[in-house]
Short mmCIF file of N, CA and C and ligand atoms in Angstrom, two decimals:
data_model
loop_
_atom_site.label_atom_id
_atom_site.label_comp_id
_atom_site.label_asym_id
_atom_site.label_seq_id
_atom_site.Cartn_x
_atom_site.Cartn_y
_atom_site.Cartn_z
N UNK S 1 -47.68 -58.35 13.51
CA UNK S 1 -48.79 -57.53 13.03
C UNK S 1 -48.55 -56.06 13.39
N UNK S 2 -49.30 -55.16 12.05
CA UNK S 2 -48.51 -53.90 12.62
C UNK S 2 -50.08 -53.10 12.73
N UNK S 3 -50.50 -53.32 14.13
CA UNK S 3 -52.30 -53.04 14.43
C UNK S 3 -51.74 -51.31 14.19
N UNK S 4 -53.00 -50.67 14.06
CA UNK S 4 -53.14 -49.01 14.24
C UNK S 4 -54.28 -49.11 15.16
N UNK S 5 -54.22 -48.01 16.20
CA UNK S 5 -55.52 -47.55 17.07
C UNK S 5 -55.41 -46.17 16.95
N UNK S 6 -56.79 -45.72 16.75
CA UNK S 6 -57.23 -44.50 16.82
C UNK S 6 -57.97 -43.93 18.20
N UNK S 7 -57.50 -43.13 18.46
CA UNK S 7 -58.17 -41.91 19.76
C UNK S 7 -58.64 -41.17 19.40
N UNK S 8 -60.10 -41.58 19.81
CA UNK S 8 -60.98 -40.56 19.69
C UNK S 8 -61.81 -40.17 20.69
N UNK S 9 -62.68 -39.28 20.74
CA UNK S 9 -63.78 -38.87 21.84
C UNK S 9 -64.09 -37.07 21.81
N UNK S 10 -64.69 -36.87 22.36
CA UNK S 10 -65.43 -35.40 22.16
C UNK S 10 -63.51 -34.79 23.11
N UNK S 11 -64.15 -33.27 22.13
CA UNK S 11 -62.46 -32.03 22.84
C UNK S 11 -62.43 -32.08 24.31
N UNK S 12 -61.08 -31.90 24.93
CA UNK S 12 -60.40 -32.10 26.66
C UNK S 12 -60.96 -33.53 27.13
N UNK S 13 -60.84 -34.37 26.20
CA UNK S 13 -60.70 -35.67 27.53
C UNK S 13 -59.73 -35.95 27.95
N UNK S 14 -59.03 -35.60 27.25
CA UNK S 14 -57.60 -36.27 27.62
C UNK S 14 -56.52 -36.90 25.94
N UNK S 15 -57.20 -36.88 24.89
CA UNK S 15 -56.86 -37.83 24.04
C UNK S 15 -55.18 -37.30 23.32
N UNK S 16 -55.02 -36.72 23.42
CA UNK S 16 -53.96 -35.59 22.96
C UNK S 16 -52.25 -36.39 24.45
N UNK S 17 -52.84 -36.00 25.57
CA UNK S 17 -52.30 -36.34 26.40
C UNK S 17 -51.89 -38.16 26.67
N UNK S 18 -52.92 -38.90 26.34
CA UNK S 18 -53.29 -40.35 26.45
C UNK S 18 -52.30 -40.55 24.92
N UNK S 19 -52.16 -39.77 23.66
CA UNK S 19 -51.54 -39.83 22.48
C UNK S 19 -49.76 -39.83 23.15
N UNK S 20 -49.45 -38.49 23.47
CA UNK S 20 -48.28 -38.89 24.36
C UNK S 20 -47.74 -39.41 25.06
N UNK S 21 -48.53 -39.68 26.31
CA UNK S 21 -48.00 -40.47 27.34
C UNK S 21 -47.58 -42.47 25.77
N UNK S 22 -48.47 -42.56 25.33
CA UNK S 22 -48.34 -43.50 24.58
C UNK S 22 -46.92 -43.39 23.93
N UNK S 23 -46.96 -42.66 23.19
CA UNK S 23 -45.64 -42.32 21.96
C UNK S 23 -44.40 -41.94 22.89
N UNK S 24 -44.63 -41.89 24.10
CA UNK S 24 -43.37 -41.09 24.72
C UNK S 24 -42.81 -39.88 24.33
N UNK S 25 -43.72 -39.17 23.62
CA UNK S 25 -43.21 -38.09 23.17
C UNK S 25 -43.79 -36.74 23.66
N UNK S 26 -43.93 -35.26 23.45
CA UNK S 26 -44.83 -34.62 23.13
C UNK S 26 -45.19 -34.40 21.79
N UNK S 27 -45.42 -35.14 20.94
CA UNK S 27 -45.71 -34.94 19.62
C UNK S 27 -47.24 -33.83 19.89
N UNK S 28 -48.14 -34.43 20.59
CA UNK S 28 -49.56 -34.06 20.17
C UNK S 28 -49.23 -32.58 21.15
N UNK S 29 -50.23 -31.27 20.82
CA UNK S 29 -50.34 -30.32 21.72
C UNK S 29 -51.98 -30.78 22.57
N UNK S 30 -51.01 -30.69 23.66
CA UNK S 30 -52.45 -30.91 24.74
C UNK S 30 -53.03 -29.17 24.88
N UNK S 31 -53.66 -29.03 25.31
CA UNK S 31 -54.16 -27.56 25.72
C UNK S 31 -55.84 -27.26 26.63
N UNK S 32 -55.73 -26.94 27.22
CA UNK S 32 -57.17 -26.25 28.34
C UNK S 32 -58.51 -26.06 27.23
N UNK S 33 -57.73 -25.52 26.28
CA UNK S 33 -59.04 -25.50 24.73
C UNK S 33 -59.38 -26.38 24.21
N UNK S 34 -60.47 -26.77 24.20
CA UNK S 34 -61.13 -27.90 23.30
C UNK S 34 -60.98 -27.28 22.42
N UNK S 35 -60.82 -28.66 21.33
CA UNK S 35 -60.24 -28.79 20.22
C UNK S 35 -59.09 -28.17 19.59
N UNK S 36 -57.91 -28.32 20.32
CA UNK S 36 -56.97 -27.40 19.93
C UNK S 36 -55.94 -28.70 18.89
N UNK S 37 -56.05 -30.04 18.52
CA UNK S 37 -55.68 -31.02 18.15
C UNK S 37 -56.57 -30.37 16.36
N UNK S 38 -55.52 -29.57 15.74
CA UNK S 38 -56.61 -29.44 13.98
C UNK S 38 -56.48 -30.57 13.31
N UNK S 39 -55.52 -31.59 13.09
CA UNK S 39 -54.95 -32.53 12.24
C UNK S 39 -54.83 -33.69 13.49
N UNK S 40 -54.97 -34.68 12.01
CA UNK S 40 -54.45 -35.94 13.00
C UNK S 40 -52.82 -36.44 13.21
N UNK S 41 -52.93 -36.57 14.38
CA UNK S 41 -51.05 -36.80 14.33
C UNK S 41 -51.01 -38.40 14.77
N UNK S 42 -49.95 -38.85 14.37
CA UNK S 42 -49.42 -40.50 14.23
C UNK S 42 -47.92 -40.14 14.95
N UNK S 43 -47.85 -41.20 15.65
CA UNK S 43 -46.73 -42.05 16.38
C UNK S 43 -46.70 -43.68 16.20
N UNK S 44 -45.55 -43.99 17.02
CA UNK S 44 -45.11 -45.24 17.17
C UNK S 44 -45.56 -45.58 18.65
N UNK S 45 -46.59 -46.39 19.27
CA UNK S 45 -46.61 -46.13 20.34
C UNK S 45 -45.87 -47.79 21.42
N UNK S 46 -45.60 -47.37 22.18
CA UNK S 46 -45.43 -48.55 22.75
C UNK S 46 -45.85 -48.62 24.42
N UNK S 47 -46.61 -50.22 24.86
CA UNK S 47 -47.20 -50.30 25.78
C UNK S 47 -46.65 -51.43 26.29
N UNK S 48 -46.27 -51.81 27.01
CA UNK S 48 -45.63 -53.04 27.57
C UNK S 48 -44.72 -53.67 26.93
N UNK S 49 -45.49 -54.75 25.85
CA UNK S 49 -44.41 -55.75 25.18
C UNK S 49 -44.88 -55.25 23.95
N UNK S 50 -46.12 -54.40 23.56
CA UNK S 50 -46.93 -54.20 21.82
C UNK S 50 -46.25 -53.19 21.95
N UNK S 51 -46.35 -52.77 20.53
CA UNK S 51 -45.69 -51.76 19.85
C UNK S 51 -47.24 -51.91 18.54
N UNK S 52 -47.57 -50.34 18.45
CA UNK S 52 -48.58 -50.78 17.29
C UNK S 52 -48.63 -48.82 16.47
N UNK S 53 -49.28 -48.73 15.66
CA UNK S 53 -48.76 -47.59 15.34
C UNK S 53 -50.57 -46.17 16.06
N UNK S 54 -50.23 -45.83 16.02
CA UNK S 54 -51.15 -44.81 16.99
C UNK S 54 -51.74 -43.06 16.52
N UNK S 55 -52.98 -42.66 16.45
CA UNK S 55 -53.64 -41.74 15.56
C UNK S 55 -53.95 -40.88 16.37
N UNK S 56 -53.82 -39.65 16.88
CA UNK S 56 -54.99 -38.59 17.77
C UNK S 56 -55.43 -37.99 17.08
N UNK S 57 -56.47 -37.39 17.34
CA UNK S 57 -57.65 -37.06 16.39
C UNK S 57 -58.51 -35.78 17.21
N UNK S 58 -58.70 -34.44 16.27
CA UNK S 58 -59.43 -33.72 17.30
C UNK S 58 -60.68 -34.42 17.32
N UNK S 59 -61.46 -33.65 18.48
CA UNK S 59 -62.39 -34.38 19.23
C UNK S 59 -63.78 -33.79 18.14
N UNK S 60 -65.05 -33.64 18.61
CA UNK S 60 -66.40 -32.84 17.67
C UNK S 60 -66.27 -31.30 18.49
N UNK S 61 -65.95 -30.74 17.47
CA UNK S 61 -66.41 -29.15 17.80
C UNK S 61 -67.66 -29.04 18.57
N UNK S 62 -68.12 -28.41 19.95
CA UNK S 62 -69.22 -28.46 20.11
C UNK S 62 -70.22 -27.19 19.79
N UNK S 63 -70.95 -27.30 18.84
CA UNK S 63 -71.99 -26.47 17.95
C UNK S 63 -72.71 -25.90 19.24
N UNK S 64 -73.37 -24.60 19.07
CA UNK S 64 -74.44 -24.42 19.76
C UNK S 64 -75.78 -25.39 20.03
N UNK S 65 -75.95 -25.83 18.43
CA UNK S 65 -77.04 -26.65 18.97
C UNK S 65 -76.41 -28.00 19.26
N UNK S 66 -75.49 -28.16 19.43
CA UNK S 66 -74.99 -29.99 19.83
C UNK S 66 -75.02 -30.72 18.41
N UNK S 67 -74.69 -30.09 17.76
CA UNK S 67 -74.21 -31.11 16.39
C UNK S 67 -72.91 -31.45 15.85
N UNK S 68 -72.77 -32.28 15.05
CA UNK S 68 -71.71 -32.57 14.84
C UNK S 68 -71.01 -31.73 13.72
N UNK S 69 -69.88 -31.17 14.42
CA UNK S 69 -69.28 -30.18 13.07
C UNK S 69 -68.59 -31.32 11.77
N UNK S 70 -69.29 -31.07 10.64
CA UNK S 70 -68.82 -31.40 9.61
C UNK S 70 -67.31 -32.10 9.27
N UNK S 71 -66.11 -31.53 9.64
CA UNK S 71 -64.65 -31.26 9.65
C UNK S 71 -64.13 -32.52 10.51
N UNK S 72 -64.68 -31.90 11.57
CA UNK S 72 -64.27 -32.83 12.65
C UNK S 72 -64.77 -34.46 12.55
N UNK S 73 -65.79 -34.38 12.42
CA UNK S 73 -66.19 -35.65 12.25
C UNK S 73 -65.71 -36.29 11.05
N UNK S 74 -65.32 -35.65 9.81
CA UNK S 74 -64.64 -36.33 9.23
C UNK S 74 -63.53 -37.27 9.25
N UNK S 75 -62.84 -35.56 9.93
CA UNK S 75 -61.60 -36.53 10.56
C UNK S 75 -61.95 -37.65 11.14
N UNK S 76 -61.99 -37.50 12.33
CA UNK S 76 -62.46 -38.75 13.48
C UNK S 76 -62.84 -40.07 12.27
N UNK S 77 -63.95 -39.94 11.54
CA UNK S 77 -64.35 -40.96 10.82
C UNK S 77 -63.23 -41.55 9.73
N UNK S 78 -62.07 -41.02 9.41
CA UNK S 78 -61.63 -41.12 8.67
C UNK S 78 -60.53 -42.25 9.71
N UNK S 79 -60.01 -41.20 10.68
CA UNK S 79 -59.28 -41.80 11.46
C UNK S 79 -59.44 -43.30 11.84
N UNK S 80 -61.26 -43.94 11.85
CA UNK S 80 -61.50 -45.14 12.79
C UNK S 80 -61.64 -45.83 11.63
N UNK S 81 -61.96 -45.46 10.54
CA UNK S 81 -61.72 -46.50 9.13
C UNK S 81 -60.53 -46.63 8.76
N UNK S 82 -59.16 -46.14 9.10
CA UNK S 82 -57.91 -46.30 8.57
C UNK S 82 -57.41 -47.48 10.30
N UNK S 83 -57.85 -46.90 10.87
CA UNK S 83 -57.82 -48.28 12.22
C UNK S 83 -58.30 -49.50 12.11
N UNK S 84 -57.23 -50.23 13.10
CA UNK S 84 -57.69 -51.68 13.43
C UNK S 84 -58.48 -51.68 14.94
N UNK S 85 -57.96 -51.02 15.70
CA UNK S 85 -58.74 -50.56 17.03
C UNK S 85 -59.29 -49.15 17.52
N UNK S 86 -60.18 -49.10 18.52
CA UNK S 86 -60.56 -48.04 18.37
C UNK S 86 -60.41 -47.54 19.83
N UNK S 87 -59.63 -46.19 20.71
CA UNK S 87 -59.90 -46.36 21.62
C UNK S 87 -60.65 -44.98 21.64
N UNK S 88 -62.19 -44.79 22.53
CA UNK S 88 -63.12 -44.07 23.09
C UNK S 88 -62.65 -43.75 24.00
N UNK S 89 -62.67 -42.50 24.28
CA UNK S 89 -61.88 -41.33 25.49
C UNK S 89 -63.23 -40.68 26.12
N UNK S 90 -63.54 -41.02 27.45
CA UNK S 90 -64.51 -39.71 27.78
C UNK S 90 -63.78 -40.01 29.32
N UNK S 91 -64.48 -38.73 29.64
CA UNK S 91 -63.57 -37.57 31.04
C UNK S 91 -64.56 -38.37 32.41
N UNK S 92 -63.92 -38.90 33.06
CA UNK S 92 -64.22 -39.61 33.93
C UNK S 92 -64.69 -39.19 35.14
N UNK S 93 -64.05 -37.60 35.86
CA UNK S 93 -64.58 -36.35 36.31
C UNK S 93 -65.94 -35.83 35.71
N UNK S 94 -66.07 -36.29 34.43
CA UNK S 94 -67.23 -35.22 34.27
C UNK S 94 -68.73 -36.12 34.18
N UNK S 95 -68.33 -37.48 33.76
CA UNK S 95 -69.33 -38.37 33.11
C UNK S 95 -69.45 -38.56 31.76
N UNK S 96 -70.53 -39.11 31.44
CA UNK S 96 -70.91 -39.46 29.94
C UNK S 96 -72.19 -38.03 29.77
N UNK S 97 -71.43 -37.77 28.57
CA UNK S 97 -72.37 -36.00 28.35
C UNK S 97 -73.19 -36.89 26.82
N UNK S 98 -73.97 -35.94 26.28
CA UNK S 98 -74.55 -35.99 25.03
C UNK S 98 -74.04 -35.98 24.15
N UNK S 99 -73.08 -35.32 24.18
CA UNK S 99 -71.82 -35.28 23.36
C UNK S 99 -71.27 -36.77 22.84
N UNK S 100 -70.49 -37.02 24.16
CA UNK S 100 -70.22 -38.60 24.53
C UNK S 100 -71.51 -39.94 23.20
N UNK S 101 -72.48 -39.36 23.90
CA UNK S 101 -73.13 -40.36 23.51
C UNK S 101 -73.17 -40.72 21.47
N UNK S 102 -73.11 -39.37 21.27
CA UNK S 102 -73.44 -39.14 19.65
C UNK S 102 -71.70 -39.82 19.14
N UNK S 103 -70.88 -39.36 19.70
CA UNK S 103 -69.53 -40.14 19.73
C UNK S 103 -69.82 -42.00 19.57
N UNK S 104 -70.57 -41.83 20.71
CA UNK S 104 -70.27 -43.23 20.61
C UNK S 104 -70.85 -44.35 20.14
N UNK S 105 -71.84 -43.42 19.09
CA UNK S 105 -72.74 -44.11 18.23
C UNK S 105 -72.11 -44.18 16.83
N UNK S 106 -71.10 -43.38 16.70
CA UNK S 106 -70.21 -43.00 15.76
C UNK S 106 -69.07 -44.50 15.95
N UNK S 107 -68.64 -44.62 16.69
CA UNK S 107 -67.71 -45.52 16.95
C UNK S 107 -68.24 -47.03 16.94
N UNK S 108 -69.19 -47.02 17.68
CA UNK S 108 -70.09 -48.11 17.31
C UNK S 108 -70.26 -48.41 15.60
N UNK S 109 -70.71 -47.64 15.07
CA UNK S 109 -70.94 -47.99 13.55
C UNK S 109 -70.19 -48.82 12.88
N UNK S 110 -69.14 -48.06 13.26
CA UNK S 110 -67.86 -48.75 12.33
C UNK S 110 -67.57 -50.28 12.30
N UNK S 111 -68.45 -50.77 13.95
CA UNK S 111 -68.05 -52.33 13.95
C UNK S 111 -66.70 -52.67 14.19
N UNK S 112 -65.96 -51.78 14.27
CA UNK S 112 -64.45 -52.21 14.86
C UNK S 112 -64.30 -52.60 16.58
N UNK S 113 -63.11 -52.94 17.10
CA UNK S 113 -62.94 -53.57 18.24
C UNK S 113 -62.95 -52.26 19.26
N UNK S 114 -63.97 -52.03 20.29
CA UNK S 114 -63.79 -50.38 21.16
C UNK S 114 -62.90 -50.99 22.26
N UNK S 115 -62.13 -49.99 22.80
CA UNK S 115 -61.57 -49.55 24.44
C UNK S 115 -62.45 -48.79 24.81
N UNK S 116 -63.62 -48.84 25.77
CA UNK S 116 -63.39 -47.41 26.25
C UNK S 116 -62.68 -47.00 27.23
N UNK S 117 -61.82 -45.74 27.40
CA UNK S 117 -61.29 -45.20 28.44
C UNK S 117 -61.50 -44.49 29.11
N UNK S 118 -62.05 -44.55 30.39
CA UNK S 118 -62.30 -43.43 31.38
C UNK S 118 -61.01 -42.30 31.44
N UNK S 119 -60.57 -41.50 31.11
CA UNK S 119 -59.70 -41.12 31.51
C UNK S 119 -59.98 -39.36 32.78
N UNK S 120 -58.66 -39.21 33.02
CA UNK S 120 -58.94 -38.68 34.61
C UNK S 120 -59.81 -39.18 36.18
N UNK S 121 -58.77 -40.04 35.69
CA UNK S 121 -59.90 -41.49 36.91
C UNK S 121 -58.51 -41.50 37.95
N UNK S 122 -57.82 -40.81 38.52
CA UNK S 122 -57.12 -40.31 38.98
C UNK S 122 -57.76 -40.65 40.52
N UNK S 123 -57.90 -40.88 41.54
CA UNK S 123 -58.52 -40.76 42.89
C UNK S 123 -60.21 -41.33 42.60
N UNK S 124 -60.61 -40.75 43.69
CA UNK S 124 -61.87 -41.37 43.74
C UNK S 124 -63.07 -40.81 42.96
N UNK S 125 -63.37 -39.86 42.79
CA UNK S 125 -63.98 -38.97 42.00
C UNK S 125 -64.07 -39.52 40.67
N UNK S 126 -62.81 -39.82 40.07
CA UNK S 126 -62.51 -40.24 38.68
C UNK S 126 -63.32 -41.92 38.76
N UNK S 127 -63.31 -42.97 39.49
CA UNK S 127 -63.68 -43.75 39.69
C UNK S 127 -65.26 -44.17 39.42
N UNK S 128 -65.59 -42.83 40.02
CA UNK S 128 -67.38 -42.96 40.30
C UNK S 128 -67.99 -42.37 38.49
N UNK S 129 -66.72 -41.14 38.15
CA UNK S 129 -67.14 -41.63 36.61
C UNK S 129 -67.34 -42.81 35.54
N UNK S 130 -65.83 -43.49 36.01
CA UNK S 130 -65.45 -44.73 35.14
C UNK S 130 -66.74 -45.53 35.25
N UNK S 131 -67.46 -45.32 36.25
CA UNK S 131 -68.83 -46.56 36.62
C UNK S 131 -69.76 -45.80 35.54
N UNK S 132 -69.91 -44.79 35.42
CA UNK S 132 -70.93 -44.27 34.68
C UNK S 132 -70.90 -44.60 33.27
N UNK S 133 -69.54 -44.83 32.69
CA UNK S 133 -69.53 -45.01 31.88
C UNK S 133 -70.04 -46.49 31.17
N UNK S 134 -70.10 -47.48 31.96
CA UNK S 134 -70.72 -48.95 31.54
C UNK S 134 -72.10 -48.52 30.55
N UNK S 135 -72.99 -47.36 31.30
CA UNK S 135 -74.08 -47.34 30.38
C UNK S 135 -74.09 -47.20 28.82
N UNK S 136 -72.71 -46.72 28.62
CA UNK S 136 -72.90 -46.60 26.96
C UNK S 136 -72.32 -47.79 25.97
N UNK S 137 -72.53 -49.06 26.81
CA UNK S 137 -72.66 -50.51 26.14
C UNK S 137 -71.66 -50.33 25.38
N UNK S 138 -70.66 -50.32 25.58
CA UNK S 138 -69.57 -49.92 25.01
C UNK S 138 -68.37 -51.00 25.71
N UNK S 139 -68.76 -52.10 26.30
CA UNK S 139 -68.08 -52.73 27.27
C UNK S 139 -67.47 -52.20 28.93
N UNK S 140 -66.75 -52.84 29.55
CA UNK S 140 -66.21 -52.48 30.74
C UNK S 140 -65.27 -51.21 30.45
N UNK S 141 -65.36 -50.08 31.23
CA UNK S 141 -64.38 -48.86 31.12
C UNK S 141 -63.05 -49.28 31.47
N UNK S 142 -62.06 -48.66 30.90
CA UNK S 142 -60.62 -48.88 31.57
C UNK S 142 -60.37 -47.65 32.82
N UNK S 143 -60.48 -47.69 33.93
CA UNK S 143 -59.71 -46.54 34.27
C UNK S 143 -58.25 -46.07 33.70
N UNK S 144 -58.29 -44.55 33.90
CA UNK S 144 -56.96 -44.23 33.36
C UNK S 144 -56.50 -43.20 33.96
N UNK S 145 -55.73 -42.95 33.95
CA UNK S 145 -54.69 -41.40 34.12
C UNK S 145 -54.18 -40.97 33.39
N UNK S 146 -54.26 -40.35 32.25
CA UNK S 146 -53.06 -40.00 31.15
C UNK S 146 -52.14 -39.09 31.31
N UNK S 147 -52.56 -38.62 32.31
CA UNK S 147 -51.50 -37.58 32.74
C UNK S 147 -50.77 -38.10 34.05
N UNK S 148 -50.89 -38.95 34.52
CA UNK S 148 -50.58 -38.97 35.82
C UNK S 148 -49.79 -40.64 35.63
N UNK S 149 -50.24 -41.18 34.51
CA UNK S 149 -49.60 -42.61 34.05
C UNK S 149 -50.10 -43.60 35.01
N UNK S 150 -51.36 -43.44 35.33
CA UNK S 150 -51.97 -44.41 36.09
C UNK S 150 -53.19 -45.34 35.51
N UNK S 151 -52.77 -46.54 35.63
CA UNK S 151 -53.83 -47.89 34.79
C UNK S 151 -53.54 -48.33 33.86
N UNK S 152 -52.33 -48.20 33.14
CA UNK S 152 -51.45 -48.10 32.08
C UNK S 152 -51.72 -49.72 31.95
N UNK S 153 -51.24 -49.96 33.02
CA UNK S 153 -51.35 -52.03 33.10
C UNK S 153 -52.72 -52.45 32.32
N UNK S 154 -54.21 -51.92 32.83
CA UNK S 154 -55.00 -52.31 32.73
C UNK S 154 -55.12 -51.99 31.04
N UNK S 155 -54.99 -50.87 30.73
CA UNK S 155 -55.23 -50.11 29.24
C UNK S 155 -54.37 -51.41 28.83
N UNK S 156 -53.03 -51.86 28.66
CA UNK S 156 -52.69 -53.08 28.07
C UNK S 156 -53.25 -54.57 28.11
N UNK S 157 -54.26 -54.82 29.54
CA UNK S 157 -54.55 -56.26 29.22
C UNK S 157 -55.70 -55.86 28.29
N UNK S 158 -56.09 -54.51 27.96
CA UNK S 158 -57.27 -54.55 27.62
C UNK S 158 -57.03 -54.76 25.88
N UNK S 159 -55.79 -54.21 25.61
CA UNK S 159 -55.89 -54.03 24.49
C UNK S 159 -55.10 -55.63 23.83
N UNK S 160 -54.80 -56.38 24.37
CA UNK S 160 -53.43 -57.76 24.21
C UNK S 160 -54.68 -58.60 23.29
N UNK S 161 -56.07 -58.61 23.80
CA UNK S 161 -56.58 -59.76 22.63
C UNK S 161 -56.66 -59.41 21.24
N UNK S 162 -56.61 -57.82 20.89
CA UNK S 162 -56.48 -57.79 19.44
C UNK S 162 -54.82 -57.96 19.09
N UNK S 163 -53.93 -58.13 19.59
CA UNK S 163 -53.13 -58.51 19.20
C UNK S 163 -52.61 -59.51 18.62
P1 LIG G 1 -58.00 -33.53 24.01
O1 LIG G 1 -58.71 -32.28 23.59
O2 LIG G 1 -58.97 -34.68 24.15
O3 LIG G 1 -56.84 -33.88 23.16
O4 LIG G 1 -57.46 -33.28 25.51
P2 LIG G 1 -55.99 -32.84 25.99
O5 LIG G 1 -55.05 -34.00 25.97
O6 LIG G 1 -55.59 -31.61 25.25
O7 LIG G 1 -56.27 -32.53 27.53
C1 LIG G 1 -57.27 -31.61 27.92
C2 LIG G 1 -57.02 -31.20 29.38
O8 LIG G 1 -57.21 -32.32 30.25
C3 LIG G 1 -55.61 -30.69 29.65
O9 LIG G 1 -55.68 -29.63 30.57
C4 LIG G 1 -54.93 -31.90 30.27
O10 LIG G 1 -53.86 -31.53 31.10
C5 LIG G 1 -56.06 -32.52 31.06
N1 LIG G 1 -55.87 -33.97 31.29
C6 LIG G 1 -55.49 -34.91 30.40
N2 LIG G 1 -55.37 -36.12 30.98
C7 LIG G 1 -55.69 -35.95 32.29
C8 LIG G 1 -55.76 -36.85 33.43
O11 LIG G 1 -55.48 -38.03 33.36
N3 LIG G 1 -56.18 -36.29 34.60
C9 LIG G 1 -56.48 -34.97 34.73
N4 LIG G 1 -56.88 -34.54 35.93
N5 LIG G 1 -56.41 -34.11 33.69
C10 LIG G 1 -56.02 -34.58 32.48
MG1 LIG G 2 -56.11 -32.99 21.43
#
């Protein structure tokens, strides 16, 4: 089976970075700027023994008033309907924002299979996010590191039953 997963989640979680560490490449540009990801970029990614093909996606522009920019959300939406899985990125340092939440009502819709990923769950700090994140019924969080290549194991048992 040749699954696709899409990364998504609001700009700087990590998804750009979590796209590479995946692909082994630097294909995606990570950057300090939200939303610096304009287009969606595809790899080959490989995680243990799967191999499946893999989407990053910029994150929602954040509007003054907290809405969803038009563009962006397209993308993203476009991205989780051309997917078989979906993985949800929020910043594990920071918590689940409002942002987060409108995301993840978005992802929800679609009815596809979610990950969510805590990512920057790095030490302990990152940890006490990953807990926060259970509230958005979104299932159990994965901790992660995407930069640091930590939980990598777990991100794979999580993802082996859609396989
Ligand atoms: P995107 O906008 O969601 O694609 O996020 P990026 O991948 O561009 O990363 C945004 C920022 O978060 C960059 O400064 C990254 O270096 C940083 N970052 C990404 N993953 C991690 C992580 O696991 N831990 C920490 N501490 N920082 C991370
Ligand atoms: Mg990006």
């Amino acid at each position: 089976m040749n699954a696709s997963v899409a990364i998504v989640g609001r700009p700087n979680v990590g998804k750009s970075t979590l796209f590479n560490r995946l692909v082994g490449r630097k294909l995606a540009l990570v950057d300090d700027q939200p939303g610096v990801t304009r287009d969606r970029r595809e790899g080959e990614a490989t995680l243990g023994h799967l191999a499946f093909r893999v989407f990053d996606t910029a994150g929602l522009e954040e509007a003054a008033d907290d809405s969803l920019t038009g563009r962006m959300r397209q993308q993203t939406e476009t991205a989780i309907a051309d997917s078989d899985i979906i993985m949800f990125v929020i910043d594990a340092r920071v918590g689940v924002t409002p942002s987060d939440r409108q995301f993840a009502e978005l992802v929800r819709r679609s009815g596809k299979p979610v990950i969510l990923v805590a990512n920057k769950a790095e030490g302990r700090v990152g940890l006490d996010g990953a807990y926060d994140a259970f509230s958005l019924g979104l299932g159990d969080p994965v901790p992660l590191s995407a930069e640091h290549g930590e939980g990598t194991s777990d991100l794979l048992e999580a993802l082996m039953p859609f396989f």
